[in-house]
Amino acid sequence: MSSAPGLPVPAGRTGAMVRSDFLQRFLAFGALIVLILFFQVWCVLIGTNFLTFENFVNILVATAVVGIMALGETFVVITGGIDLSVGTVMTISMVMTAVAITSQHLPVPVGILVGILTGGLMGLANGVLIARFRIAPFIATLGILNVARGLSLVITQTRPIYFPNNPEFQSGVMGNLFGLKISGEFGFPNIAIIMFGAALVAAFMLGKTALGRYTFALGSNEEAARLSGVNVANWKMLVYVVCGLFAGLAGVLSAARLGSAQPATGFGYELSAISAVVIGGTSLSGGEGTILGTIIGAFIVYVLTYGLQFVNVAQEWQIVVTGGVLIAAVYIDNLRRRQRV
Amino acid sequence: MKRFLSLAVVVVLAAAACSSGSGTAAPAAKPYISIVSKGFQHQFWQAVKKGAEDEATKENATVNFMGPNTESDVQPQMDMLNAELAKKPAALCFAALDSKAAGPTLQKFKDANIPVIAFDSGVDSDIPLTTVATDNVAAAALAADKMGDKLGGKGKVGVIIHDQTSRTGIDRAKGFVDEMKAKYPNITIIGPQYGGGDLAKSADLAKSMLAANPDINGFFGGNEGSIGGVLNAVTELHLDQTKLTIIGYDSGQKQIDAINSGLEYGAVQQSPIGIGQKCVVYAMKAINGETKFDKVIDTGFLWADKTTINNADVQAVLYK
């Protein structure tokens, strides 16, 4: 195959460099497009259509909660750490929002704040354990995973909490901006707008603030950062707090979507979030990663989940394929890295 | 760029190969029925799936059975409902993990005029046309009849149920106790007491019942855990099993062994295959325009004792 006609073909070394740069930037994005085309072809062959606005909206809604969780996880993974607790921290945030709104009769915005701050608090616990008590992130966050999971069950006495008196909470998050309908009954869902907004905030924090710079510094060479006078412990704690805050926001949105706090849910979401981060090209060994990559990674995870169901692949196989894609994504990303070095 | 294009071509070709081979293509004439269950990995759900698929073949329909990985995955179940709605199925069969959380999504099915049939634990909403489930009251009443007959209409029976909050717990206790009182007034009922379906707790309950009433000659356990506890208690106390009539619910290896050895007289078996089958039957009726159904469709239950446990119909619903 040759390049499209009319485009100047860079020769020799320059061409290779351009290609490598292109791959680096758009590998994940290209994979997402290929995946969508793959399902479209499959759908056409079985006589249906994947590229509908309804499917687009369903995928956006399905991605939002884990996508937001993955934003915070990106910061942690760039420092070379890991946060296994995001799934159940999301749950306890959901529960605290519900408690605030129902049994404490606080207004919905306060409930939302309580949920997000609960996430931040759990993140702080992770941060203190890791930065102050020097417990390995894997173990510390595994512990907090269980603490949050158990507390959610204790607080709710294992039953879901509903908020039938606050329908505006659910309709606000699940509705469309200005009630605008784009195609039939479907408009652009607010929950997706919130996700993209959160992604912009995360990208700003990572790219333009001191926090972002130190996040990369910790991941590239923590010792060097320490020697050059960076207060490593404090910045690390802050990174886990940020991760918790995003998990808290995810919990609030999940509560709104389900019209309830589900105390037994959330466990296992952390693996989807970490998959999204890694598929998005963030290195588990730290020092490298982008928010855009993570968002694309989250979409890859959910386009795959949704698409496989849409074309009626048996569920057992859906799980197998999801695992295979994760491994393939990380392998291709490794190749890309090696190529660049 | 080149590599990308070739990658894309490979993937597209693979897609073509996969789908032409997988045979998921459904001719437009065959109605497509979505079945969103509470799970897919447990033997119980696999049996529901089998019943539905067999019936679909018979009625010339296509079914797609799915359920979340665990019974706490409320949100993934919503995503499944959305994806199925986008496929515009002819009907939906649905067992809700959380009825209230599913409400808004079910409303979308109603708005799209897609008939909804609830199954298993049902859906707490007026959208489903009917609910396909085991009639637990009638099934527990059958257990009472078997007990009453075996005891010759007189004696003392201890009743241990898993809980008093779930629908199944309430219905099974009521079914057994009411039938016993109505048909066998000379049998005294001890309990019901509630052991949370926990083996150890249920065993303790059985032991304390025996301590207070040494003349007990029968036990009814309302689910696998409850009856398992009774069996443990009887074995641990070395009681003379010929003087006791023990009746359980559902299966599991322990009960199957106890029935075969004669320790347990028999157990009532639900029919997950029947649930799957009736789901499709009623979905097809709804697709063909019927709207008036009974509120609950009983999927039947079977009696398994030493003489019937090896029958094909009983074997089909047993699980280990």
XYZ file of C-alpha atoms in Angstrom:
661
model
C 0.000 0.000 0.000
C 1.240 3.508 -0.682
C 0.424 6.839 0.900
C -2.587 8.744 -0.261
C -1.982 10.668 -3.499
C -1.303 14.362 -3.203
C 0.449 14.119 0.130
C 4.132 14.920 0.164
C 6.035 11.774 1.032
C 8.848 12.518 3.442
C 11.916 10.567 2.519
C 14.340 8.506 4.587
C 15.019 9.312 8.195
C 12.593 12.189 8.397
C 9.796 9.868 7.335
C 10.639 7.367 10.021
C 10.694 10.091 12.642
C 7.371 11.478 11.524
C 5.882 8.015 11.587
C 7.231 7.293 15.038
C 5.902 10.583 16.341
C 2.561 9.914 14.729
C 2.389 6.448 16.291
C 3.294 7.800 19.679
C 0.611 10.428 19.689
C -2.181 8.615 18.006
C -1.656 4.941 18.707
C -4.469 4.729 21.258
C -6.722 6.999 19.248
C -6.089 4.981 16.107
C -6.870 1.779 18.004
C -10.173 3.295 19.152
C -11.135 4.208 15.584
C -10.132 0.776 14.324
C -12.206 -0.825 17.084
C -15.283 1.221 16.179
C -14.857 0.413 12.477
C -14.423 -3.230 13.406
C -17.805 -3.278 15.139
C -19.426 -1.289 12.344
C -18.274 -3.845 9.765
C -19.454 -6.679 11.986
C -22.831 -4.982 12.459
C -23.282 -4.364 8.744
C -22.553 -8.031 8.127
C -25.266 -9.116 10.565
C -27.642 -6.546 9.174
C -27.584 -3.777 11.763
C -25.768 -0.525 12.400
C -23.209 0.308 15.087
C -22.686 3.969 14.219
C -25.933 5.292 15.677
C -26.352 8.219 18.006
C -28.108 5.955 20.493
C -25.073 3.641 20.715
C -22.808 6.674 20.998
C -24.808 7.983 23.962
C -24.972 4.561 25.632
C -21.202 4.203 25.386
C -20.636 7.709 26.765
C -22.891 6.973 29.738
C -21.297 3.574 30.362
C -17.778 5.055 30.237
C -18.312 8.103 32.443
C -17.983 6.635 35.951
C -14.919 4.475 35.334
C -13.474 7.152 33.016
C -13.476 9.707 35.835
C -11.970 7.189 38.229
C -9.229 6.521 35.685
C -8.346 10.257 35.562
C -7.245 10.203 39.205
C -5.604 6.823 38.773
C -3.461 8.337 35.989
C -1.762 10.708 38.467
C -0.968 7.835 40.822
C 0.326 5.565 38.067
C 2.573 8.341 36.696
C 4.245 8.564 40.124
C 4.997 4.864 39.767
C 2.355 3.941 42.345
C -0.979 2.181 42.079
C -4.357 2.794 43.718
C -6.431 -0.359 44.040
C -9.012 1.338 46.241
C -10.698 3.628 43.663
C -13.590 1.212 43.073
C -14.744 0.922 46.652
C -13.766 4.524 47.478
C -16.297 5.350 44.769
C -18.797 3.177 46.667
C -18.292 4.817 50.038
C -18.532 8.263 48.393
C -21.819 7.184 46.854
C -23.014 5.998 50.254
C -21.983 9.218 52.041
C -23.753 11.323 49.416
C -26.888 9.257 50.006
C -26.584 9.539 53.782
C -26.150 13.318 53.537
C -29.169 13.738 51.280
C -31.537 11.265 52.944
C -30.956 10.805 56.660
C -29.258 14.200 57.165
C -31.711 16.027 54.854
C -28.959 18.202 53.428
C -29.461 19.875 50.048
C -28.224 17.951 47.013
C -25.198 20.216 46.296
C -23.986 19.648 49.863
C -24.483 15.909 49.377
C -22.381 16.061 46.222
C -19.645 17.896 48.122
C -19.787 15.349 50.952
C -19.339 12.536 48.407
C -16.355 14.133 46.693
C -14.709 15.010 50.016
C -15.233 11.466 51.293
C -13.240 10.311 48.301
C -10.532 12.867 49.101
C -10.427 11.686 52.709
C -9.960 8.057 51.695
C -7.255 9.246 49.290
C -5.570 11.060 52.168
C -5.616 7.805 54.153
C -3.897 6.071 51.232
C -1.383 8.912 50.970
C -0.516 8.910 54.670
C -0.041 5.134 54.708
C 2.188 5.282 51.645
C 4.176 8.486 52.162
C 4.388 8.604 55.962
C 4.203 4.980 57.068
C 6.090 3.760 53.992
C 3.661 0.977 53.215
C 3.878 -0.184 49.576
C 1.064 1.386 47.500
C -0.231 -2.025 46.418
C -0.734 -3.112 50.047
C -1.861 0.215 51.486
C -4.541 0.715 48.843
C -5.573 -2.941 49.030
C -6.191 -2.337 52.724
C -8.175 0.840 52.087
C -10.113 -1.009 49.358
C -11.408 -3.388 52.011
C -11.904 -0.718 54.659
C -14.035 1.323 52.246
C -15.889 -1.748 51.044
C -16.677 -2.884 54.564
C -17.615 0.582 55.827
C -20.047 1.008 52.920
C -21.832 -2.159 54.011
C -21.766 -1.159 57.688
C -23.125 2.346 57.107
C -25.969 1.140 54.901
C -26.616 -2.061 56.879
C -25.998 -3.792 53.516
C -29.131 -2.302 51.943
C -29.245 0.218 49.103
C -30.226 3.780 50.033
C -32.678 5.419 47.621
C -33.447 9.093 47.244
C -36.928 9.238 45.743
C -37.402 12.757 47.110
C -34.583 14.208 45.019
C -35.419 13.321 41.422
C -33.557 16.449 40.257
C -30.281 14.786 41.288
C -30.796 11.897 38.876
C -32.392 13.924 36.089
C -29.650 16.556 36.343
C -26.838 14.083 35.834
C -28.590 11.790 33.370
C -30.405 14.516 31.428
C -29.182 16.525 28.467
C -27.751 20.018 28.371
C -30.658 22.490 28.065
C -32.853 19.402 27.480
C -31.564 19.453 23.905
C -32.521 16.402 21.835
C -30.122 15.653 19.003
C -31.548 12.460 17.568
C -34.984 11.182 18.528
C -35.125 10.942 22.313
C -31.378 11.288 22.639
C -29.272 14.300 23.445
C -25.730 14.695 24.665
C -25.818 13.326 28.245
C -24.727 15.646 31.060
C -22.796 12.824 32.728
C -20.489 12.775 29.666
C -20.102 16.558 29.746
C -19.061 16.224 33.393
C -16.546 13.540 32.432
C -14.999 15.707 29.720
C -14.973 18.684 32.102
C -13.199 16.584 34.730
C -10.716 15.468 32.065
C -9.941 19.091 31.187
C -9.344 19.884 34.853
C -7.117 16.820 35.194
C -5.174 17.706 32.043
C -4.652 21.247 33.354
C -3.456 19.960 36.723
C -1.087 17.506 35.119
C 0.246 19.827 32.433
C 0.258 23.315 33.906
C 0.645 23.115 37.682
C 3.408 22.354 40.151
C 1.467 19.254 41.173
C 1.705 17.949 37.625
C 5.422 18.646 37.393
C 6.128 16.875 40.679
C 3.893 13.973 39.682
C 6.175 13.330 36.714
C 9.293 14.031 38.789
C 8.298 11.436 41.406
C 7.707 8.865 38.713
C 10.877 9.529 36.736
C 13.303 9.618 39.613
C 12.020 10.016 43.149
C 15.513 10.142 44.652
C 16.587 12.936 42.319
C 13.454 14.852 43.226
C 14.198 14.411 46.919
C 17.799 15.521 46.509
C 16.769 18.629 44.650
C 14.716 19.659 47.659
C 11.231 18.513 46.696
C 9.064 17.531 49.666
C 8.423 14.120 48.205
C 6.119 12.859 50.985
C 3.756 15.824 50.791
C 3.429 15.813 47.025
C 2.856 12.086 47.014
C 0.084 12.404 49.589
C -1.486 15.122 47.489
C -1.444 12.853 44.438
C -3.418 10.182 46.323
C -5.844 12.819 47.607
C -6.426 13.959 44.015
C -7.033 10.353 42.992
C -9.530 9.987 45.851
C -11.332 13.187 44.864
C -11.888 11.881 41.334
C -13.118 8.553 42.746
C -15.463 10.590 44.960
C -16.847 12.435 41.940
C -17.320 9.082 40.202
C -19.288 7.906 43.238
C -21.562 10.945 43.153
C -22.314 10.379 39.460
C -22.897 6.681 40.008
C -25.354 7.472 42.808
C -27.186 9.892 40.541
C -27.308 7.417 37.699
C -28.723 4.611 39.849
C -30.973 6.886 41.902
C -29.479 5.116 44.879
C -26.310 4.200 46.733
C -25.505 0.535 46.130
C -23.181 -0.579 48.954
C -22.135 -3.872 47.345
C -21.147 -2.389 44.012
C -17.788 -0.883 43.004
C -15.502 -3.771 43.840
C -13.691 -4.653 40.597
C -14.123 -1.206 39.016
C -10.523 -0.402 39.955
C -9.339 -2.998 37.465
C -11.331 -1.368 34.649
C -9.892 2.004 35.655
C -6.323 0.698 35.715
C -6.923 -1.000 32.344
C -8.081 2.314 30.899
C -4.981 4.094 32.218
C -2.604 1.465 30.878
C -4.315 1.083 27.499
C -4.081 4.867 27.253
C -0.312 4.562 27.245
C 0.561 5.502 30.821
C 3.531 3.473 31.956
C 3.088 1.363 35.098
C 6.762 2.016 35.851
C 5.953 5.704 36.160
C 7.168 8.972 34.709
C 5.020 8.903 31.614
C 1.360 9.322 30.789
C -1.367 11.604 29.488
C -4.958 12.412 30.418
C -6.043 12.264 26.783
C -4.605 8.763 26.590
C -6.548 7.700 29.675
C -9.854 9.013 28.311
C -9.236 7.190 25.033
C -8.250 4.091 27.009
C -11.524 4.258 28.953
C -13.453 4.509 25.680
C -11.579 1.524 24.265
C -12.573 -0.539 27.310
C -16.242 0.410 27.023
C -16.554 0.381 23.231
C -15.239 -3.166 23.484
C -17.638 -4.155 26.286
C -20.625 -2.524 24.623
C -19.733 -3.608 21.097
C -19.243 -7.265 21.981
C -22.638 -7.309 23.628
C -24.197 -5.437 20.728
C -23.080 -8.095 18.249
C -24.261 -10.871 20.613
C -20.897 -12.404 21.503
C -21.325 -14.913 24.343
C -20.390 -13.382 27.667
C -17.725 -15.909 28.522
C -15.924 -14.844 25.360
C -16.406 -11.154 26.063
C -14.291 -11.592 29.186
C -11.593 -13.473 27.291
C -11.433 -10.817 24.558
C -11.256 -7.953 27.072
C -8.259 -9.603 28.705
C -6.589 -10.198 25.359
C -7.019 -6.588 24.296
C -5.433 -5.334 27.519
C -2.366 -7.489 26.944
C -2.147 -6.553 23.262
C -2.444 -2.851 24.071
C 0.361 -2.931 26.599
C 2.553 -5.031 24.299
C 2.120 -2.635 21.371
C 2.843 0.269 23.680
C 6.055 -1.434 24.815
C 7.118 -1.904 21.185
C 6.496 1.758 20.557
C 8.647 2.737 23.538
C 11.505 0.468 22.488
C 11.352 1.857 18.963
C 11.754 5.362 20.271
C 14.794 4.494 22.369
C 0.546 5.347 8.250
C 1.139 2.329 6.100
C 1.234 0.100 9.111
C -1.972 1.608 10.344
C -3.795 1.027 7.127
C -2.662 -2.557 6.937
C -3.654 -3.060 10.569
C -7.067 -1.653 9.793
C -7.484 -3.942 6.808
C -6.502 -6.992 8.856
C -8.967 -6.095 11.577
C -11.768 -5.495 9.104
C -11.079 -8.798 7.381
C -11.013 -10.525 10.749
C -14.361 -8.978 11.546
C -15.764 -10.256 8.302
C -14.407 -13.725 8.970
C -15.696 -13.793 12.545
C -19.197 -12.735 11.812
C -19.719 -14.867 8.765
C -18.593 -17.809 10.876
C -20.429 -17.026 14.079
C -23.848 -17.155 12.520
C -25.287 -14.449 14.734
C -27.027 -12.980 11.728
C -30.747 -13.199 12.361
C -33.232 -13.091 9.538
C -35.662 -10.264 10.057
C -38.586 -12.661 10.423
C -37.242 -14.269 13.605
C -38.225 -12.234 16.652
C -35.262 -11.276 18.840
C -35.812 -11.579 22.595
C -33.348 -10.031 25.053
C -32.970 -11.827 28.374
C -31.183 -9.755 31.004
C -30.653 -11.916 34.052
C -29.080 -11.390 37.472
C -26.056 -13.489 36.575
C -24.745 -16.034 34.136
C -22.085 -18.049 35.934
C -24.138 -19.972 38.509
C -25.650 -23.308 37.516
C -29.079 -21.925 38.330
C -28.740 -19.192 35.660
C -27.190 -21.552 33.147
C -30.283 -23.727 33.564
C -32.542 -20.696 32.995
C -30.533 -19.938 29.850
C -30.865 -23.496 28.571
C -34.633 -23.486 29.112
C -34.948 -20.202 27.239
C -32.759 -21.272 24.322
C -34.560 -24.592 23.874
C -37.939 -22.892 23.867
C -36.686 -20.243 21.430
C -35.602 -22.942 18.988
C -39.066 -24.488 19.279
C -40.848 -21.185 18.679
C -38.471 -20.010 15.969
C -37.191 -17.018 17.920
C -33.691 -15.767 18.713
C -32.750 -15.176 22.338
C -29.695 -13.498 23.772
C -29.117 -14.337 27.433
C -26.835 -12.198 29.576
C -26.267 -11.177 33.158
C -23.664 -9.214 35.107
C -20.621 -10.934 36.588
C -21.870 -10.609 40.153
C -25.226 -9.887 41.705
C -23.949 -6.547 42.979
C -23.194 -5.182 39.491
C -26.245 -2.919 39.298
C -24.612 -0.420 36.942
C -23.331 -2.962 34.385
C -26.860 -4.381 34.310
C -28.124 -0.902 33.320
C -25.522 -0.755 30.535
C -26.765 -4.144 29.331
C -30.346 -2.896 29.264
C -29.280 0.165 27.252
C -27.387 -1.933 24.707
C -30.343 -4.309 24.338
C -32.760 -1.409 23.941
C -30.579 -0.081 21.123
C -31.036 -3.412 19.343
C -34.803 -2.863 19.341
C -35.715 -6.329 20.590
C -39.209 -7.748 20.078
C -39.424 -8.350 23.833
C -37.339 -8.137 27.018
C -37.201 -10.707 29.819
C -35.670 -9.148 32.905
C -34.668 -10.147 36.437
C -33.739 -6.948 38.240
C -30.802 -6.707 40.627
C -32.438 -3.517 41.872
C -35.956 -2.792 40.653
C -35.924 0.859 41.617
C -32.572 1.593 40.014
C -33.785 -0.066 36.808
C -37.019 1.967 36.760
C -36.021 4.782 34.370
C -34.427 2.351 31.913
C -37.475 0.073 31.951
C -39.621 3.099 31.244
C -37.648 3.546 28.017
C -38.629 0.014 26.967
C -42.247 0.849 27.705
C -41.995 4.083 25.694
C -40.583 2.086 22.780
C -43.536 -0.344 23.068
C -41.264 -3.280 23.833
C -43.097 -5.770 26.086
C -41.285 -6.647 29.319
C -41.603 -10.003 31.103
C -40.103 -10.152 34.601
C -38.598 -13.357 35.951
C -37.148 -14.930 39.088
C -37.334 -12.369 41.875
C -39.372 -10.108 39.616
C -39.381 -6.371 39.147
C -41.054 -4.024 41.575
C -42.881 -2.004 38.926
C -46.085 -2.104 36.881
C -44.230 -2.145 33.547
C -43.729 -5.933 33.279
C -46.771 -7.716 31.832
C -46.228 -10.648 34.167
C -43.630 -12.287 36.398
C -42.336 -15.782 35.705
C -41.131 -17.379 38.926
C -41.391 -20.321 41.251
C -44.601 -20.212 43.283
C -42.784 -20.553 46.581
C -45.999 -20.693 48.605
C -47.266 -23.674 46.616
C -43.855 -25.346 46.598
C -43.548 -25.076 50.384
C -47.137 -26.335 50.711
C -46.107 -29.454 48.777
C -43.345 -29.966 51.354
C -45.983 -29.691 54.104
C -48.190 -32.279 52.350
C -45.303 -34.715 52.046
C -44.436 -34.180 55.700
C -48.038 -34.583 56.874
C -48.498 -37.811 54.914
C -45.246 -39.324 56.104
C -46.024 -38.533 59.745
C -49.560 -39.899 59.417
C -51.108 -36.567 60.324
C -49.690 -36.163 63.833
C -46.468 -35.129 65.487
C -44.163 -32.141 66.003
C -42.296 -30.416 63.186
C -39.491 -27.878 63.510
C -39.344 -25.214 60.771
C -36.119 -23.389 59.927
C -36.200 -20.685 57.247
C -33.384 -18.471 55.890
C -34.881 -15.053 56.662
C -38.069 -13.118 57.165
C -37.246 -10.193 54.882
C -36.763 -11.686 51.419
C -39.728 -12.661 49.269
C -38.616 -16.288 49.124
C -38.186 -16.533 52.898
C -41.605 -15.040 53.614
C -43.377 -17.180 50.998
C -41.794 -20.465 51.965
C -42.518 -20.038 55.687
C -46.100 -19.034 54.951
C -46.650 -21.818 52.400
C -45.467 -24.527 54.756
C -47.097 -23.310 57.948
C -50.480 -22.429 56.411
C -50.792 -25.745 54.587
C -49.865 -27.687 57.697
C -52.411 -25.844 59.861
C -55.165 -26.270 57.302
C -54.625 -29.908 56.382
C -52.902 -31.487 59.353
C -54.262 -29.772 62.476
C -52.802 -32.470 64.730
C -49.250 -31.613 63.763
C -47.638 -29.018 66.010
C -45.258 -26.566 64.392
C -42.173 -25.380 66.277
C -40.983 -22.066 64.852
C -40.464 -20.924 62.171
C -37.075 -19.765 63.260
C -34.626 -17.897 61.032
C -30.985 -18.880 60.548
C -29.945 -16.589 57.682
C -29.382 -19.600 55.444
C -26.197 -20.151 57.438
C -25.192 -23.761 58.106
C -23.853 -23.247 61.644
C -26.638 -20.903 62.747
C -29.329 -23.188 61.365
C -27.712 -26.175 63.060
C -27.766 -24.328 66.405
C -31.455 -23.518 65.924
C -32.229 -27.168 65.185
C -30.317 -28.299 68.280
C -32.100 -25.865 70.581
C -35.464 -26.943 69.118
C -34.534 -30.567 69.832
C -33.419 -29.723 73.363
C -36.711 -28.009 74.135
C -38.831 -30.627 72.332
C -37.186 -34.070 72.476
C -40.279 -35.552 70.819
C -39.827 -33.657 67.524
C -40.283 -36.053 64.629
C -39.875 -33.807 61.611
C -37.880 -30.846 60.255
C -38.437 -28.548 57.317
C -35.541 -26.392 56.049
C -36.474 -23.527 53.710
C -33.330 -23.367 51.600
C -30.054 -25.118 50.974
C -28.282 -23.593 53.984
C -31.179 -24.050 56.407
C -31.673 -27.729 55.632
C -27.925 -28.261 55.622
C -27.866 -26.987 59.207
C -30.613 -29.422 60.206
C -28.682 -32.306 58.640
C -25.528 -31.257 60.513
C -27.370 -31.065 63.826
C -28.923 -34.501 63.391
C -25.592 -36.043 62.425
C -23.683 -34.347 65.253
C -26.218 -35.443 67.878
C -26.226 -39.034 66.564
C -30.004 -39.078 66.505
C -31.908 -42.093 65.255
C -32.694 -40.971 61.737
C -35.516 -43.468 61.304
C -37.534 -41.485 63.856
C -37.109 -38.203 61.995
C -38.646 -36.992 58.747
C -36.453 -34.275 57.228
C -37.589 -32.268 54.211
C -35.548 -29.630 52.423
C -35.549 -27.168 49.538
C -33.381 -26.904 46.386
C -30.429 -29.228 45.909
C -26.653 -29.148 46.440
C -24.367 -32.118 46.973
C -25.092 -32.405 50.702
C -28.839 -32.787 50.236
C -28.468 -35.131 47.278
C -26.237 -37.398 49.388
C -28.597 -37.186 52.372
C -31.599 -38.137 50.218
C -29.723 -41.066 48.697
C -28.602 -42.299 52.134
C -32.070 -41.971 53.612
C -31.130 -39.303 56.181
C -33.326 -36.776 54.345
C -36.781 -37.853 53.186
C -36.868 -35.491 50.204
C -36.647 -31.909 48.929
C -38.681 -29.525 46.805
C -36.849 -28.528 43.628
C -37.423 -25.300 41.754
C -37.178 -25.462 38.002
C -34.779 -22.910 36.539
C -35.201 -24.555 33.148
C -38.931 -24.011 33.451
C -38.315 -20.340 34.306
C -36.284 -19.847 31.121
C -38.820 -21.715 29.043
C -41.874 -19.832 30.331
C -40.048 -16.505 29.884
C -39.832 -17.154 26.173
C -43.382 -18.562 25.981
C -44.833 -15.390 27.495
C -42.504 -13.096 25.578
C -43.784 -14.695 22.363
C -47.397 -14.288 23.482
C -46.711 -10.613 24.173
C -45.008 -10.206 20.789
C -48.122 -11.670 19.178
C -50.221 -8.977 20.763
C -51.534 -10.538 23.973
C -51.466 -8.133 26.915
C -53.590 -9.734 29.617
C -51.681 -12.258 31.675
C -51.888 -13.544 35.223
C -49.779 -11.431 37.537
C -47.484 -14.346 38.317
C -46.717 -17.366 36.144
C -45.698 -20.362 38.215
C -42.861 -22.307 36.649
C -43.495 -25.395 38.655
C -41.460 -27.419 41.079
C -40.622 -31.053 41.548
C -40.440 -33.429 44.454
C -37.168 -35.298 44.822
C -36.963 -38.266 47.202
C -35.105 -41.551 47.126
C -37.530 -43.020 44.602
C -37.673 -40.047 42.192
C -34.215 -38.472 42.470
C -32.846 -40.445 39.537
C -35.743 -39.635 37.210
C -34.689 -37.602 34.202
C -36.940 -34.639 34.994
C -35.588 -34.384 38.537
C -31.982 -34.873 37.473
C -32.451 -32.010 35.026
C -33.143 -29.495 37.808
C -30.695 -30.753 40.431
C -27.476 -28.841 40.929
C -24.435 -29.744 42.990
